[in-house]
Amino acid sequence: MSKAPQQDRLKLRRSKSRQWLGFDTQRLLKLFFGGNAVIAVIVLLLITFFLFREGLSFFPQYQKNMEQYRRSGMEFTSLVNEEHERFNQLFRSLVDIRKLQIEQLTAQGLSHEEIAQASAALRERIYAFSELAVPLRNYQRDVRNITRDTYALAQADLEDEATMAQHYDNTIAALRATFSTYEEINRQLVGSIEAQLALMPDFEGTGLQARAKDFRQDAEQFIVSLPTYQARLTAWQPVKEVSLWEAIASFLFGREWIINNDGHSSYGLLPLLTGSLLVTGIAITLAIPLGVGAAIYTNQMALRGEANFIKPFIEFITAIPSVVIGFFGITVFGSAIRWLSQQSALDWLPFFPITERLNAFTAGCLLALMAVPTIFTLSEEALNRVPKIYKETSLALGANRFQTTMRIIVPTALSGIISAVLLGIGRVIGETMVVLLCAGNRIQIPQLSEGVGVVFEPVHTMTGIIAQEMGEVAQGSMHYRALFCVGIVLFVLTLLINYIAQKLFQHERVGD
Amino acid sequence: MENPTPQHPHETDPDTPERSTIIEIEGFNFYYGQTHALKDINLTVEDNSVTALIGPSGCGKTTLLRCLNRMNDLTEDARIDSGKILINGYNIYDKDVDVIELRKKVGMVFQKSNPFPKSIYDNIAYGLRIQGIRSRSKLNEAVENCLRAAALWDEVKDRLNDNAMMLSGGQQQRLCIARALAVEPEILLMDEPCSALDPVATSKVEELIHSLKEDYTIVIVTHNMQQAARVSDHTAFFYLGRLVEYNVTEAIFMNPKDPQTEAYVSGRFG
Ligand SMILES: Nc1ncnc2c1ncn2[C@@H]1O[C@H](COP(=O)(O)OP(=O)(O)OP(=O)(O)O)[C@@H](O)[C@H]1O
Ligand SMILES: [Mg+2]
């Protein structure tokens, strides 16, 4: 610092770095790393764009399809179907009563002939009942025959609009001509069901009596509901347009996902969504105590040797391929659960024994296994981020270790723990292989009326359906697009969960 | 501020205490693994007095403080080689000593103010709640008393439910003192309580220490010579893990016996 700086000693001019194809190396490096980041962003954007383009174009297509369905009169067929289905249900419960009766008689040690004799009266009623359905069934077949061709024609999309309109009008006219038949059938149905009810035999034993009473009530309800079918029929407007909202709503809130390759398919999300949520719910309920508990234990109570043993073990679960976990679920776990449910010691549980080996519970348990490492590792990290000084201070105030953990450490790490749980949920809801293999794949809305037993119902999930059906659909078809739509719902759901998790995480960082 | 004038004769010999002693350290040797952090310490602390521990960085002041309420139990590799520490006549490292009870009796205020991320009220009530005290009126009373004792009541009485993190650094440190007082300790250990504070906050804490002397025995670590001179009755000078000189504060500053002490207190240490 003795001399004043001279012009040429103070080298402020940037020295030339090495050049390569006209770029200097600094810039090239920057381009390389920046380029990688950009590629990641672009790929994500492309995926999102593609997903939404394919998925969202489902709705106009579905809207058009629903309109064809309505105008060709198929919608009317489905109304009749509904009534028929309802009648069949009634019929089945009657058959069930007889099954129970026979079971009870067998248990009493009666011979075949005696049983046949004792249940003869009921058998008569069953025959008579099945006869009652015949006109309804025939009518249903007739209307379907009237409408089916028109619907197929509309779907083929070969005719011009005017001709098609002509076809529609003809079909509807033909349908309207049958209305009086339908009314007549229903009227007769009321009379004959009442007649049959009057002829019902008396039963012995409270179980049978209760069932018979239920059946009677059910049948009376059916009779009462017949005019509503009639009313819906009158209100039915075959030319009313289907709005886009109607199409969206019938996707989001539709209760049926039925793929019918030559007839009409309905794409209702609810069975899949509820299935996914049920499985995820089970998994998370099991994974939270396991993951968070293990994290608290390793971070706060375990000896160092124990922690060094537990951590890699739990993290190792991540390394098991999900297909292996699924395989284990099918071959070992599912059967074990069913075997357990059939033990007489557990008979007091209302939902035992279970019939299905593969169900939401089986899948949920295995998904819990997969969520535990995520929840464990991130919760442990959150606990670790709590400043050590809090622990010392608490102990210095005369708290014991347990109090310190539960009152200071865990509450301080809580937002981090919640975000760990959310990320665990994100992982579970997007998991495919295990649910496909273990959830039972029955497309139906789980029946909450069964109480806790609902967890033992086979379900299908959003991820499962995409994996299962995507391979078979024709590209660009409505089915294909519907699957993309399910993908969008899944995407939005996971995005939302991750977003909340990240918010909580940041919140915690700031609080540090 | 008034000048505390200690009248007791100095007590380098711990076996003949004049006033009632509360802490007695005898031949204490302490190791962190291979590091011999405290070497043969002999020290006696009087009831209701303020004792300052001074000395260059790394000489073992914090270590000694943490030994007094057995916070070093948490440190891995830490071990006592020989010697004992008696508090009220009990050897606190005896097998049958309840560490929790000990820590209730020997409170500690850390160097960095560290309120829990809870409300002001909950911070102070914490020490009582963990003892199972639930009564709202008792807690209210304790919170008010402790905040008054820590000269913080007037500043925070209208926002007891605010997060303690919102307080200023000086307020946080006084809150930590109040929190330690809530457990009703007999001894208060303070590790550089003012190191992060500005002069105004520092003088508030010093006044506080003065007033607390009535009811508590205080052992304070400080790097600030003026502070040691202002607040303490006795001063102990440590160097490289040894207790070099221990005497009445005035004597340490006016008339140090050891040349090292003299060099240190006069700022010519090197
Ligand atoms: N947890 C620990 N593990 C190992 N060695 C430690 C540990 N804590 C302190 N030491 C060592 O013990 C000696 C005394 O440290 P101590 O913290 O008591 O010093 P100090 O006097 O408080 O210093 P300062 O004034 O800087 O706070 C130092 O040599 C330090 O390196
Ligand atoms: Mg220190």
CSV table of N, CA and C in Angstrom, one decimal, chain A residues 3 13 18 25 77 79 89 233 245 248 256 276 288 295 307 326 397 434 456 462 467:
chain,number,residue,atom,x,y,z
A,3,LYS,N,2.8,2.6,-2.8
A,3,LYS,CA,2.8,3.5,-4.0
A,3,LYS,C,1.3,3.7,-4.4
A,13,ARG,N,-9.2,-4.5,-16.5
A,13,ARG,CA,-9.8,-5.0,-17.7
A,13,ARG,C,-10.0,-6.5,-17.6
A,18,ARG,N,-10.7,-18.7,-22.2
A,18,ARG,CA,-10.5,-19.5,-23.4
A,18,ARG,C,-11.8,-19.5,-24.2
A,25,THR,N,-15.6,-20.1,-22.1
A,25,THR,CA,-16.0,-21.3,-21.3
A,25,THR,C,-17.0,-21.0,-20.2
A,77,THR,N,-84.6,-45.7,-22.4
A,77,THR,CA,-84.4,-47.1,-22.1
A,77,THR,C,-83.7,-47.3,-20.7
A,79,LEU,N,-84.1,-45.4,-18.2
A,79,LEU,CA,-85.2,-45.2,-17.2
A,79,LEU,C,-85.9,-46.5,-16.9
A,89,GLN,N,-83.9,-56.5,-7.7
A,89,GLN,CA,-83.4,-56.4,-6.4
A,89,GLN,C,-84.4,-57.0,-5.4
A,233,LEU,N,-90.8,-40.2,-16.8
A,233,LEU,CA,-91.1,-40.5,-18.2
A,233,LEU,C,-91.8,-39.4,-18.9
A,245,TRP,N,-71.9,-28.1,-19.2
A,245,TRP,CA,-71.8,-28.3,-17.7
A,245,TRP,C,-72.4,-29.6,-17.3
A,248,ILE,N,-69.8,-32.1,-17.9
A,248,ILE,CA,-68.8,-32.1,-16.9
A,248,ILE,C,-69.3,-32.6,-15.5
A,256,GLU,N,-71.4,-44.0,-12.0
A,256,GLU,CA,-71.1,-45.2,-12.7
A,256,GLU,C,-70.0,-45.0,-13.7
A,276,SER,N,-60.1,-44.3,-4.6
A,276,SER,CA,-58.8,-43.7,-4.4
A,276,SER,C,-58.7,-43.1,-3.0
A,288,ILE,N,-49.5,-42.6,9.5
A,288,ILE,CA,-49.1,-41.4,10.3
A,288,ILE,C,-48.6,-41.9,11.7
A,295,ALA,N,-40.3,-41.6,13.8
A,295,ALA,CA,-39.5,-40.5,13.7
A,295,ALA,C,-39.2,-39.9,15.1
A,307,ALA,N,-30.8,-45.7,16.5
A,307,ALA,CA,-31.1,-44.8,15.4
A,307,ALA,C,-30.4,-45.3,14.2
A,326,GLY,N,-46.8,-55.4,-4.2
A,326,GLY,CA,-48.1,-55.8,-4.6
A,326,GLY,C,-48.2,-57.3,-4.7
A,397,LEU,N,-35.2,-26.4,32.8
A,397,LEU,CA,-36.4,-25.9,33.6
A,397,LEU,C,-37.0,-27.0,34.4
A,434,VAL,N,-49.5,-51.2,-6.7
A,434,VAL,CA,-50.1,-51.9,-5.6
A,434,VAL,C,-51.6,-51.9,-5.6
A,456,PHE,N,-63.2,-53.1,3.8
A,456,PHE,CA,-63.0,-54.4,3.3
A,456,PHE,C,-63.7,-54.7,2.0
A,462,MET,N,-58.3,-44.4,-9.3
A,462,MET,CA,-58.1,-43.5,-10.5
A,462,MET,C,-56.8,-44.0,-11.2
A,467,ALA,N,-54.1,-47.3,-15.6
A,467,ALA,CA,-53.1,-48.3,-16.0
A,467,ALA,C,-53.8,-49.5,-16.6
